[in-house]
Short mmCIF file of C-alpha atoms in Angstrom, two decimals:
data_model
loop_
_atom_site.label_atom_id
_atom_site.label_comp_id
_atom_site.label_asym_id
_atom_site.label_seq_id
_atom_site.Cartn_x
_atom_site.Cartn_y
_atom_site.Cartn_z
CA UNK A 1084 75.62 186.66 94.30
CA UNK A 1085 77.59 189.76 95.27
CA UNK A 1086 80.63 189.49 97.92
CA UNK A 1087 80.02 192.54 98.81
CA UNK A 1088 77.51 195.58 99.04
CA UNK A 1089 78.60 198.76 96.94
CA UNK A 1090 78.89 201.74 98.97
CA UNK A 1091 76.43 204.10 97.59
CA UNK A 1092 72.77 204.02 96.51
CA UNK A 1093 71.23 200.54 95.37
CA UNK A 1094 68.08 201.00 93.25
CA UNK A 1095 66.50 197.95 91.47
CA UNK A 1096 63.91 198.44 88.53
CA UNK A 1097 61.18 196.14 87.40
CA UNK A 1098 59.91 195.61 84.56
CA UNK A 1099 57.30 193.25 83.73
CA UNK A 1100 57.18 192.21 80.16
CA UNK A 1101 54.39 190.65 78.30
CA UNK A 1102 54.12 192.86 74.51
CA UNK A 1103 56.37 191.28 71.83
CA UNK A 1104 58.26 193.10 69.37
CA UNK A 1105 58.42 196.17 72.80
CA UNK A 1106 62.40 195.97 72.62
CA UNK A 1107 62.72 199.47 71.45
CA UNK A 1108 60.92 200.34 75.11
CA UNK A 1109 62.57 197.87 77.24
CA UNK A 1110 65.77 199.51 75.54
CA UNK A 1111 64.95 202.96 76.28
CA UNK A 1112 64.29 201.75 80.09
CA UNK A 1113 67.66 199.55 80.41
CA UNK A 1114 69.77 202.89 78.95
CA UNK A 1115 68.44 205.08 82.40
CA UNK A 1116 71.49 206.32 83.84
CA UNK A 1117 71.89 208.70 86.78
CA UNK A 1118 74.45 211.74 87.12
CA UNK A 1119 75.90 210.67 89.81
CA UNK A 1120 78.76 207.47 89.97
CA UNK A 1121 77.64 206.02 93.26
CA UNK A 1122 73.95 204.63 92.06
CA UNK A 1123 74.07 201.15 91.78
CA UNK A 1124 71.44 199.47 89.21
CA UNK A 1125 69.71 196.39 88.41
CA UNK A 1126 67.06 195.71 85.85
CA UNK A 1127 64.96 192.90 86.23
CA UNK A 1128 63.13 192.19 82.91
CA UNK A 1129 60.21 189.52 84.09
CA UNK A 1130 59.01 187.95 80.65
CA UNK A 1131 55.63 187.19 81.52
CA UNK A 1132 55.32 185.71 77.95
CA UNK A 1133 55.15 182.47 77.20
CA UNK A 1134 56.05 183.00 73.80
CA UNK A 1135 59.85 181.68 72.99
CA UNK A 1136 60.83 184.23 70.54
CA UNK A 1137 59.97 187.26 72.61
CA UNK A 1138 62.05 186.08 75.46
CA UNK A 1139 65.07 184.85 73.06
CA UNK A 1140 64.97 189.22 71.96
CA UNK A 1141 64.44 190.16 75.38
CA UNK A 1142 67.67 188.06 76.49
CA UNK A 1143 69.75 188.79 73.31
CA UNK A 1144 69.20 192.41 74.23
CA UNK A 1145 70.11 191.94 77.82
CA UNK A 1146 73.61 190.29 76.51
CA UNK A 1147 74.14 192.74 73.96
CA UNK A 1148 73.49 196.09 76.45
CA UNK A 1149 75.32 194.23 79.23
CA UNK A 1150 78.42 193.39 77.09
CA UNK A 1151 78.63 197.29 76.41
CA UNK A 1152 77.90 198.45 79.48
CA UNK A 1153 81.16 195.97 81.36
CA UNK A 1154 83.43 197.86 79.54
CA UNK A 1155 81.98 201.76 80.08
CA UNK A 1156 79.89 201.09 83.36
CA UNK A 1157 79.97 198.57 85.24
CA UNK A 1158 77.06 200.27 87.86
CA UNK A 1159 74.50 199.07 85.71
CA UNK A 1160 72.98 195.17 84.66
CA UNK A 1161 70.08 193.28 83.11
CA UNK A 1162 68.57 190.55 84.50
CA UNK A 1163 65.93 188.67 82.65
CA UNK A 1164 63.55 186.33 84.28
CA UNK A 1165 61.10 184.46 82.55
CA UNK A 1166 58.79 181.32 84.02
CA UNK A 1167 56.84 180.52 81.17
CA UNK A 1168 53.91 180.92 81.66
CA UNK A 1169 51.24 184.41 81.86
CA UNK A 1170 50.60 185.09 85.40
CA UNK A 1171 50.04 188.66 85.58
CA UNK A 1172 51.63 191.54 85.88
CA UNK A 1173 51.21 191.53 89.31
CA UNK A 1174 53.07 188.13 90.40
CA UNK A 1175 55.69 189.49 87.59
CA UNK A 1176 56.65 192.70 89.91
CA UNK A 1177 56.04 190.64 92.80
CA UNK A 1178 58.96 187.76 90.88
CA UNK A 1179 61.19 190.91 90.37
CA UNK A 1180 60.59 192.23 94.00
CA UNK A 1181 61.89 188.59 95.42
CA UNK A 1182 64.54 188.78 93.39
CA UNK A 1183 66.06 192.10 94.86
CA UNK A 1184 68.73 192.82 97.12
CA UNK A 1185 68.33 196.25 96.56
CA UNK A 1186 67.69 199.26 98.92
CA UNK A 1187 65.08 200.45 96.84
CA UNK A 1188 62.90 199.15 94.12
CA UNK A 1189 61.19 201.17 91.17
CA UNK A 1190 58.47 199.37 89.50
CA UNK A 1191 57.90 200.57 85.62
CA UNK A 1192 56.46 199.15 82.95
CA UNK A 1193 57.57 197.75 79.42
CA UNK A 1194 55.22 200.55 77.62
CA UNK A 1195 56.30 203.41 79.29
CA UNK A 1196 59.00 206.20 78.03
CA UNK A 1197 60.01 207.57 81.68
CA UNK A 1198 62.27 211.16 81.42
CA UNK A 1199 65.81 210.75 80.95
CA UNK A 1200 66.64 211.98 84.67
CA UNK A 1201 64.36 209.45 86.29
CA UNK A 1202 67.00 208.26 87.85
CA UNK A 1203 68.73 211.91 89.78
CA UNK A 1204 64.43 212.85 90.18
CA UNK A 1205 64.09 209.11 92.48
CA UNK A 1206 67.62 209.29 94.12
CA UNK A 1207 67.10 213.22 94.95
CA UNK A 1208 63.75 211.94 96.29
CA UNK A 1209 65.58 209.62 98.46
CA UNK A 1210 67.76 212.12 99.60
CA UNK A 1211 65.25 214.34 100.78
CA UNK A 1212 63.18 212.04 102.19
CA UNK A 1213 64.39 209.00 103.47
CA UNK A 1214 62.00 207.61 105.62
CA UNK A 1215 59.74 207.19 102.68
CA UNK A 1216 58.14 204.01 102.56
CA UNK A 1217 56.77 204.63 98.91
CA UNK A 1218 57.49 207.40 95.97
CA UNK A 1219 55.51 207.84 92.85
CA UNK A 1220 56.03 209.74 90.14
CA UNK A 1221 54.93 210.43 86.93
CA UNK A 1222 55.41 209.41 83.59
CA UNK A 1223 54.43 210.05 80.28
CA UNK A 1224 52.31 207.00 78.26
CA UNK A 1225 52.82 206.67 74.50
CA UNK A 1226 50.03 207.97 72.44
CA UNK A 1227 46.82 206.06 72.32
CA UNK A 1228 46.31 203.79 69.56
CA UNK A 1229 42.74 201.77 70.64
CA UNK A 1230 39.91 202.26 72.92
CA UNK A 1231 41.70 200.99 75.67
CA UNK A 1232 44.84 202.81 75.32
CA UNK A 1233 42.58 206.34 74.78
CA UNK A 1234 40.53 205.81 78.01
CA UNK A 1235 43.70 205.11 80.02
CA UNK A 1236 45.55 208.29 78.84
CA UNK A 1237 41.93 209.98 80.04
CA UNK A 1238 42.37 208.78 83.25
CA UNK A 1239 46.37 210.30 83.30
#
């Protein structure tokens, strides 16, 4: 638990995780940074997998990113939850969401490729309007590879 609260901007992201062999995504999301040096960020990686060997990669990613990241910036840390068993994506965001201690809380998910400035768009959204109970924003799916996958990017 943390002594103390960081002075700046405390943003939490989500991600539940059920795909195996998604590291190179879950990657992608955990190396988000924002311009600015006063945004403080967690990720919380909810393995909703009950499969050992995805959350063993999951985890050895988490080590490996967060051992890099102590040394060049320490604003920045993965968590990774996992309960063994598949309950949803739901109860996965809402496991993340308990878990917070955040100010705010961006939900993504593990098959997404969000912008590189994610972070400065949501914290310049904050800035400008912080009463906000809620911000969305969008972000771009990876091409469609099945029926499924086609009639969601429709719907986009």
């Amino acid at each position: 638990a943390d002594c103390q609260k960081p002075q700046g901007i405390c943003l939490d992201i989500v991600v539940p995780s059920y795909r195996v062999n998604n590291n190179d995504y879950l990657k992608n999301i955990a190396l988000l940074r924002a311009s600015r040096e006063d945004i403080y960020v967690k990720f919380w990686f909810i393995v909703d997998n009950p499969c050992e060997d995805h959350v063993e990669a999951v985890k050895a990613l988490a080590a490996e990113l967060n051992e890099k990241q102590l040394h060049h910036d320490g604003n920045y840390f993965i968590n990774v939850i996992h309960y063994g068993v598949n309950r949803g994506a739901s109860y996965a965001r809402n496991t993340g969401y308990n878990y917070s201690v955040a100010d705010w809380i961006l939900f993504l998910d593990d098959d997404v490729v969000p912008e590189t400035n994610i972070l400065d768009a949501y914290v310049g959204a904050l800035k400008r309007f912080p009463d906000a109970k809620v911000l969305a924003g969008m972000t771009e799916l990876p091409a469609a590879f099945n029926m499924w996958t086609s009639m969601i990017a429709a719907c986009n």
